[in-house]
Amino acid sequence: MCGILGSNFISNNFGDALAIMNNRGPDNSSIYAYKDYQFGHTRLSIIDVDNEANQPMIFDDILIVFNGEIYNYKELIISEELSCITSSDTEVIIRLYQKYGIDFLNKLNGMFSFVIFDIKIDRYFCARDRYGKKPFFYYFKDNKFIFSSSIKSIIKLLGTTPSFNKIALSQYLQYFVSLNEHTFYNDIMKLEASSYMLLSKGEIFIKKYYKINTYKKISDEKVALDNIEEILYKSITSRLVGDVEVGSLLSGGIDSSLISALYTNISGKRIHTFSVGYSDYKNYSELDYAKTLSKSINSIHHPLEISKNDFLDVFDNVLDAFEEPHAEGQS
């Protein structure tokens, strides 16, 4: 998890706005200014933990700030014959842009939101992953452009809080979430999942680049199960490409237990598993189930039991971290 921030104007509050996202990236924080443009990045080091992979990253008049992880970046270096100086997945995105322009997004297997600023043609190219795993908010009004991983950072740069978005409230009351491009703040928008955005000469263009195929049907149950197992193995394996150790959240339920078991099988070592349970509401706590699975796969287990008071003590902080109303536990 990293934080990205940028604006097409110079602000004395830029450093403070970036610092809001230090929790997203405690390993490095950097700001780069070019003419009237500012770019910032807070980094959580996962792939290529050396300083050479810090951001904003610039090669050949192409600047990028990137939040996420590209699981197939090593395969892309080989298959696309990319010449990279660093060992980072960030540079791979730049090299793909140099080779294909904006037409490379479907080559990426990963979770991401990024902004490429093409200095030569003075253009922003912004994109978000297929399922919107990584956040991307932006403000564009009166030719003032701000993008960020955090709504609070945008508000800090604006210097004022935008008015309340009643459309988002209506959506929330019906679906427990704001939909499409809406946030709870007027003029602060979300770039939708599987979409990219171009901003050049004061004009914005947004387009979907991916749509899930829901029409493929398999009538043979054994074939379907074999396919699912193969996909699960490939999915978990691809998420282990980082240069730091990966842990597994283990609730004790079917999905997290299956993932932890497969991870153990793939890695061939004792993995770290983490669980959270409740001391005051034993009926809702799955710590015992998680412990049973942990023993079965011989993981290094880290259970955490919290009380009602522990929850209440951090409740305000949790709401603040969400930035918008959140339906979890409210339905």
CSV table of C-alpha atoms in Angstrom, one decimal:
chain,number,residue,atom,x,y,z
A,1,MET,CA,0.0,0.0,0.0
A,2,CYS,CA,1.4,3.4,-1.0
A,3,GLY,CA,0.0,6.9,-1.3
A,4,ILE,CA,0.0,9.0,-4.5
A,5,LEU,CA,-0.7,12.8,-4.8
A,6,GLY,CA,-0.5,15.4,-7.5
A,7,SER,CA,-1.7,18.8,-8.6
A,8,ASN,CA,-1.3,21.1,-11.6
A,9,PHE,CA,-0.6,24.1,-9.3
A,10,ILE,CA,1.9,24.8,-6.6
A,11,SER,CA,0.7,24.7,-3.1
A,12,ASN,CA,2.5,25.5,0.2
A,13,ASN,CA,0.2,22.8,1.8
A,14,PHE,CA,1.5,20.0,-0.5
A,15,GLY,CA,3.9,18.5,2.0
A,16,ASP,CA,1.2,18.5,4.7
A,17,ALA,CA,-1.3,16.9,2.3
A,18,LEU,CA,1.2,14.2,1.5
A,19,ALA,CA,2.0,13.6,5.1
A,20,ILE,CA,-1.7,12.7,5.7
A,21,MET,CA,-0.9,9.5,3.8
A,22,ASN,CA,2.2,8.5,5.8
A,23,ASN,CA,0.3,5.5,7.1
A,24,ARG,CA,0.0,4.2,3.6
A,25,GLY,CA,3.7,4.4,3.0
A,26,PRO,CA,6.1,4.7,6.0
A,27,ASP,CA,9.3,3.6,4.1
A,28,ASN,CA,9.8,6.7,2.0
A,29,SER,CA,8.1,10.1,1.2
A,30,SER,CA,9.2,12.2,-1.8
A,31,ILE,CA,7.9,15.3,-3.6
A,32,TYR,CA,8.9,16.3,-7.2
A,33,ALA,CA,8.0,19.7,-8.7
A,34,TYR,CA,8.0,20.5,-12.4
A,35,LYS,CA,6.9,24.0,-13.6
A,36,ASP,CA,3.5,24.4,-11.9
A,37,TYR,CA,3.0,20.6,-11.4
A,38,GLN,CA,3.6,18.8,-8.1
A,39,PHE,CA,3.8,15.1,-7.5
A,40,GLY,CA,4.1,13.2,-4.2
A,41,HIS,CA,4.5,9.6,-3.1
A,42,THR,CA,4.6,7.7,0.2
A,43,ARG,CA,6.0,4.3,-0.2
A,44,LEU,CA,5.5,0.9,1.4
A,45,SER,CA,8.4,-1.2,0.0
A,46,ILE,CA,7.3,-4.6,-1.3
A,47,ILE,CA,9.1,-5.0,-4.7
A,48,ASP,CA,12.7,-3.8,-5.1
A,49,VAL,CA,13.1,-2.3,-1.6
A,50,ASP,CA,16.2,-0.3,-2.6
A,51,ASN,CA,16.1,3.5,-3.0
A,52,GLU,CA,16.3,3.2,-6.8
A,53,ALA,CA,12.7,2.2,-6.8
A,54,ASN,CA,11.5,5.2,-4.8
A,55,GLN,CA,8.9,7.5,-6.4
A,56,PRO,CA,8.1,9.8,-8.1
A,57,MET,CA,10.1,7.8,-10.7
A,58,ILE,CA,11.2,9.5,-13.9
A,59,PHE,CA,12.7,8.0,-17.1
A,60,ASP,CA,13.0,9.7,-20.5
A,61,ASP,CA,10.6,12.6,-19.6
A,62,ILE,CA,8.0,10.2,-18.3
A,63,LEU,CA,7.1,10.5,-14.6
A,64,ILE,CA,5.0,8.0,-12.6
A,65,VAL,CA,3.5,7.8,-9.2
A,66,PHE,CA,2.1,4.3,-8.6
A,67,ASN,CA,0.2,2.6,-5.8
A,68,GLY,CA,-0.1,-1.2,-5.9
A,69,GLU,CA,1.7,-4.3,-7.2
A,70,ILE,CA,2.0,-5.8,-10.7
A,71,TYR,CA,2.2,-9.5,-10.1
A,72,ASN,CA,3.4,-10.5,-13.6
A,73,TYR,CA,6.0,-7.7,-14.0
A,74,LYS,CA,8.9,-10.2,-14.3
A,75,GLU,CA,7.1,-12.1,-17.1
A,76,LEU,CA,6.4,-8.8,-18.9
A,77,ILE,CA,10.1,-7.9,-18.9
A,78,ILE,CA,10.8,-11.1,-20.8
A,79,SER,CA,7.8,-11.4,-23.0
A,80,GLU,CA,7.7,-7.7,-24.0
A,81,GLU,CA,11.5,-7.5,-24.2
A,82,LEU,CA,11.7,-4.5,-21.9
A,83,SER,CA,15.0,-2.9,-20.9
A,84,CYS,CA,14.8,-1.9,-17.3
A,85,ILE,CA,17.4,-0.2,-15.1
A,86,THR,CA,15.7,-1.0,-11.7
A,87,SER,CA,14.2,-4.2,-10.5
A,88,SER,CA,10.9,-2.6,-9.8
A,89,ASP,CA,7.4,-3.2,-11.2
A,90,THR,CA,7.0,0.6,-11.3
A,91,GLU,CA,9.6,0.9,-14.1
A,92,VAL,CA,7.9,-1.8,-16.0
A,93,ILE,CA,4.8,0.4,-16.3
A,94,ILE,CA,6.9,3.2,-17.7
A,95,ARG,CA,8.5,0.9,-20.3
A,96,LEU,CA,5.1,-0.5,-21.4
A,97,TYR,CA,3.9,3.0,-21.8
A,98,GLN,CA,6.9,3.9,-24.0
A,99,LYS,CA,6.2,0.8,-26.1
A,100,TYR,CA,2.4,0.9,-26.4
A,101,GLY,CA,1.2,4.3,-25.3
A,102,ILE,CA,-1.9,3.9,-23.3
A,103,ASP,CA,-2.8,0.6,-24.8
A,104,PHE,CA,-1.1,-1.8,-22.3
A,105,LEU,CA,-3.5,-1.9,-19.3
A,106,ASN,CA,-4.9,-5.4,-20.1
A,107,LYS,CA,-1.4,-6.8,-20.1
A,108,LEU,CA,-1.1,-6.0,-16.3
A,109,ASN,CA,-2.0,-8.6,-13.8
A,110,GLY,CA,-2.2,-6.8,-10.5
A,111,MET,CA,-3.8,-4.2,-8.3
A,112,PHE,CA,-3.0,-0.6,-9.0
A,113,SER,CA,-3.8,3.0,-9.3
A,114,PHE,CA,-1.2,5.2,-11.1
A,115,VAL,CA,-0.6,8.4,-12.8
A,116,ILE,CA,1.9,8.8,-15.7
A,117,PHE,CA,2.7,12.4,-16.6
A,118,ASP,CA,4.2,12.7,-20.0
A,119,ILE,CA,6.3,15.8,-19.8
A,120,LYS,CA,6.9,16.1,-23.6
A,121,ILE,CA,3.2,16.3,-24.4
A,122,ASP,CA,2.0,17.8,-21.1
A,123,ARG,CA,-0.5,15.0,-20.4
A,124,TYR,CA,-1.8,13.0,-17.4
A,125,PHE,CA,-2.6,9.4,-18.0
A,126,CYS,CA,-4.4,7.9,-14.9
A,127,ALA,CA,-5.6,4.4,-14.5
A,128,ARG,CA,-7.2,2.1,-11.9
A,129,ASP,CA,-7.1,-1.7,-11.7
A,130,ARG,CA,-9.9,-4.0,-13.0
A,131,TYR,CA,-11.8,-4.3,-9.7
A,132,GLY,CA,-10.9,-1.1,-8.0
A,133,LYS,CA,-8.7,-2.6,-5.3
A,134,LYS,CA,-6.6,0.6,-5.1
A,135,PRO,CA,-8.3,3.9,-4.5
A,136,PHE,CA,-8.1,6.9,-6.9
A,137,PHE,CA,-9.8,10.2,-6.1
A,138,TYR,CA,-9.6,13.4,-8.1
A,139,TYR,CA,-10.8,17.0,-8.3
A,140,PHE,CA,-11.1,18.9,-11.6
A,141,LYS,CA,-12.8,22.3,-11.6
A,142,ASP,CA,-11.9,25.7,-13.0
A,143,ASN,CA,-8.8,24.0,-14.6
A,144,LYS,CA,-7.6,23.0,-11.1
A,145,PHE,CA,-6.6,19.3,-11.0
A,146,ILE,CA,-5.8,17.2,-7.9
A,147,PHE,CA,-5.5,13.5,-7.7
A,148,SER,CA,-4.8,11.4,-4.6
A,149,SER,CA,-5.2,8.0,-2.8
A,150,SER,CA,-6.9,10.0,-0.1
A,151,ILE,CA,-9.9,12.4,0.0
A,152,LYS,CA,-8.4,14.1,3.0
A,153,SER,CA,-5.3,15.0,1.0
A,154,ILE,CA,-7.4,16.6,-1.7
A,155,ILE,CA,-9.3,18.7,0.9
A,156,LYS,CA,-6.0,19.8,2.4
A,157,LEU,CA,-4.8,21.1,-1.0
A,158,LEU,CA,-8.2,22.8,-1.7
A,159,GLY,CA,-8.0,24.6,1.6
A,160,THR,CA,-11.8,24.2,2.0
A,161,THR,CA,-14.2,21.3,2.4
A,162,PRO,CA,-16.6,20.9,-0.6
A,163,SER,CA,-20.3,20.8,-0.1
A,164,PHE,CA,-22.2,17.6,0.7
A,165,ASN,CA,-23.1,15.3,-2.3
A,166,LYS,CA,-26.8,14.3,-1.9
A,167,ILE,CA,-26.6,11.8,-4.7
A,168,ALA,CA,-24.0,9.8,-2.8
A,169,LEU,CA,-26.2,9.9,0.3
A,170,SER,CA,-29.2,8.6,-1.8
A,171,GLN,CA,-27.0,5.8,-3.2
A,172,TYR,CA,-25.7,4.9,0.3
A,173,LEU,CA,-29.2,4.6,1.8
A,174,GLN,CA,-30.2,2.2,-1.0
A,175,TYR,CA,-27.0,0.2,-1.5
A,176,PHE,CA,-24.8,1.0,1.6
A,177,VAL,CA,-22.2,2.4,-0.7
A,178,SER,CA,-21.7,5.4,-3.0
A,179,LEU,CA,-21.7,4.3,-6.6
A,180,ASN,CA,-19.9,5.0,-9.9
A,181,GLU,CA,-17.8,8.2,-9.8
A,182,HIS,CA,-19.5,9.7,-6.7
A,183,THR,CA,-18.1,10.4,-3.3
A,184,PHE,CA,-19.8,12.2,-0.4
A,185,TYR,CA,-18.1,15.5,-1.5
A,186,ASN,CA,-19.3,17.4,-4.5
A,187,ASP,CA,-16.5,17.8,-7.1
A,188,ILE,CA,-14.3,15.1,-5.5
A,189,MET,CA,-14.8,12.1,-7.8
A,190,LYS,CA,-13.7,8.5,-8.0
A,191,LEU,CA,-12.0,7.1,-11.1
A,192,GLU,CA,-14.1,3.9,-11.5
A,193,ALA,CA,-12.6,0.5,-11.5
A,194,SER,CA,-11.2,-0.8,-14.9
A,195,SER,CA,-11.1,2.8,-16.2
A,196,TYR,CA,-8.4,5.2,-17.4
A,197,MET,CA,-8.4,8.9,-17.6
A,198,LEU,CA,-6.5,11.4,-19.9
A,199,LEU,CA,-6.2,15.0,-19.0
A,200,SER,CA,-4.6,17.3,-21.6
A,201,LYS,CA,-5.1,21.0,-22.5
A,202,GLY,CA,-7.9,21.3,-19.9
A,203,GLU,CA,-10.0,18.4,-21.3
A,204,ILE,CA,-10.7,15.1,-19.5
A,205,PHE,CA,-11.4,11.9,-21.3
A,206,ILE,CA,-12.5,8.7,-19.3
A,207,LYS,CA,-12.9,5.2,-20.8
A,208,LYS,CA,-13.4,1.7,-19.5
A,209,TYR,CA,-10.7,-0.7,-20.7
A,210,TYR,CA,-12.0,-4.0,-19.2
A,211,LYS,CA,-15.3,-5.8,-18.8
A,212,ILE,CA,-15.5,-9.2,-17.1
A,213,ASN,CA,-16.6,-12.1,-19.2
A,214,THR,CA,-19.8,-13.5,-17.6
A,215,TYR,CA,-20.8,-15.7,-20.5
A,216,LYS,CA,-18.4,-18.6,-20.2
A,217,LYS,CA,-20.2,-21.7,-18.9
A,218,ILE,CA,-18.8,-25.2,-18.0
A,219,SER,CA,-21.3,-28.0,-17.7
A,220,ASP,CA,-18.8,-30.6,-16.5
A,221,GLU,CA,-18.4,-30.3,-12.7
A,222,LYS,CA,-15.0,-32.0,-12.6
A,223,VAL,CA,-13.7,-29.7,-15.2
A,224,ALA,CA,-15.0,-26.7,-13.4
A,225,LEU,CA,-13.4,-27.8,-10.1
A,226,ASP,CA,-10.1,-28.5,-11.7
A,227,ASN,CA,-10.2,-25.1,-13.4
A,228,ILE,CA,-11.0,-23.4,-10.1
A,229,GLU,CA,-8.1,-25.2,-8.3
A,230,GLU,CA,-5.7,-24.2,-11.0
A,231,ILE,CA,-6.8,-20.6,-10.9
A,232,LEU,CA,-6.5,-20.5,-7.1
A,233,TYR,CA,-2.9,-21.9,-7.2
A,234,LYS,CA,-1.9,-19.4,-9.9
A,235,SER,CA,-3.5,-16.5,-8.1
A,236,ILE,CA,-1.8,-17.2,-4.8
A,237,THR,CA,1.5,-18.0,-6.4
A,238,SER,CA,1.5,-14.7,-8.3
A,239,ARG,CA,0.9,-12.7,-5.1
A,240,LEU,CA,4.2,-14.0,-3.6
A,241,VAL,CA,6.5,-12.2,-6.0
A,242,GLY,CA,7.4,-9.4,-3.5
A,243,ASP,CA,10.8,-9.0,-1.8
A,244,VAL,CA,9.3,-9.1,1.6
A,245,GLU,CA,7.5,-11.9,3.5
A,246,VAL,CA,3.8,-12.3,3.0
A,247,GLY,CA,1.4,-13.1,5.8
A,248,SER,CA,-2.1,-14.6,5.7
A,249,LEU,CA,-5.2,-13.2,7.4
A,250,LEU,CA,-6.9,-16.3,8.9
A,251,SER,CA,-10.5,-15.9,10.1
A,252,GLY,CA,-11.2,-19.6,10.5
A,253,GLY,CA,-13.7,-19.4,7.7
A,254,ILE,CA,-13.6,-21.5,4.5
A,255,ASP,CA,-12.1,-18.9,2.2
A,256,SER,CA,-9.2,-17.7,4.4
A,257,SER,CA,-8.5,-21.3,5.5
A,258,LEU,CA,-8.3,-22.5,1.9
A,259,ILE,CA,-5.9,-19.7,1.0
A,260,SER,CA,-3.7,-20.2,4.0
A,261,ALA,CA,-3.5,-24.0,3.3
A,262,LEU,CA,-2.7,-23.4,-0.4
A,263,TYR,CA,-0.1,-20.8,0.5
A,264,THR,CA,1.6,-23.3,2.9
A,265,ASN,CA,1.6,-26.0,0.2
A,266,ILE,CA,3.0,-23.6,-2.4
A,267,SER,CA,5.7,-22.1,-0.2
A,268,GLY,CA,6.8,-25.3,1.4
A,269,LYS,CA,7.5,-23.5,4.7
A,270,ARG,CA,5.8,-22.3,7.9
A,271,ILE,CA,3.8,-19.2,7.0
A,272,HIS,CA,2.6,-16.5,9.4
A,273,THR,CA,-1.1,-16.3,10.0
A,274,PHE,CA,-3.0,-13.6,11.8
A,275,SER,CA,-6.5,-13.6,13.4
A,276,VAL,CA,-8.6,-11.2,15.4
A,277,GLY,CA,-11.4,-12.3,17.8
A,278,TYR,CA,-13.6,-10.8,20.6
A,279,SER,CA,-13.3,-11.5,24.3
A,280,ASP,CA,-16.8,-10.1,25.1
A,281,TYR,CA,-18.7,-11.8,22.3
A,282,LYS,CA,-17.5,-15.3,22.1
A,283,ASN,CA,-20.3,-16.4,19.7
A,284,TYR,CA,-18.9,-14.0,17.1
A,285,SER,CA,-15.3,-15.0,17.6
A,286,GLU,CA,-13.7,-17.5,15.3
A,287,LEU,CA,-10.3,-17.6,17.1
A,288,ASP,CA,-10.8,-21.3,18.0
A,289,TYR,CA,-11.5,-22.2,14.3
A,290,ALA,CA,-8.4,-20.3,13.2
A,291,LYS,CA,-6.3,-22.0,15.9
A,292,THR,CA,-7.5,-25.4,14.6
A,293,LEU,CA,-6.6,-24.6,11.0
A,294,SER,CA,-3.3,-23.1,12.1
A,295,LYS,CA,-2.3,-26.3,13.9
A,296,SER,CA,-3.3,-28.3,10.8
A,297,ILE,CA,-1.0,-26.4,8.5
A,298,ASN,CA,1.6,-25.8,11.2
A,299,SER,CA,1.6,-22.0,10.7
A,300,ILE,CA,3.3,-19.4,13.0
A,301,HIS,CA,0.1,-18.1,14.4
A,302,HIS,CA,-0.6,-14.6,15.7
A,303,PRO,CA,-4.1,-14.3,17.4
A,304,LEU,CA,-5.3,-11.0,18.7
A,305,GLU,CA,-8.3,-10.8,21.1
A,306,ILE,CA,-9.9,-7.5,21.5
A,307,SER,CA,-12.5,-6.3,24.0
A,308,LYS,CA,-15.5,-4.1,23.7
A,309,ASN,CA,-13.6,-1.2,25.2
A,310,ASP,CA,-10.7,-1.8,22.8
A,311,PHE,CA,-13.1,-1.4,19.9
A,312,LEU,CA,-14.7,1.7,21.3
A,313,ASP,CA,-11.3,3.3,22.0
A,314,VAL,CA,-10.4,3.2,18.3
A,315,PHE,CA,-13.9,3.7,16.8
A,316,ASP,CA,-13.4,7.3,15.9
A,317,ASN,CA,-10.1,6.6,14.3
A,318,VAL,CA,-11.6,3.8,12.2
A,319,LEU,CA,-14.3,6.1,10.9
A,320,ASP,CA,-11.7,8.7,10.1
A,321,ALA,CA,-9.6,6.2,8.2
A,322,PHE,CA,-12.6,5.2,6.0
A,323,GLU,CA,-13.0,8.8,4.9
A,324,GLU,CA,-16.6,8.1,3.8
A,325,PRO,CA,-19.5,6.3,5.5
A,326,HIS,CA,-19.0,2.6,5.5
A,327,ALA,CA,-21.7,-0.1,5.6
A,328,GLU,CA,-19.7,-2.9,7.2
A,329,GLY,CA,-21.5,-3.9,10.5
A,330,GLN,CA,-24.3,-1.3,9.9
A,331,SER,CA,-26.8,-3.4,7.9
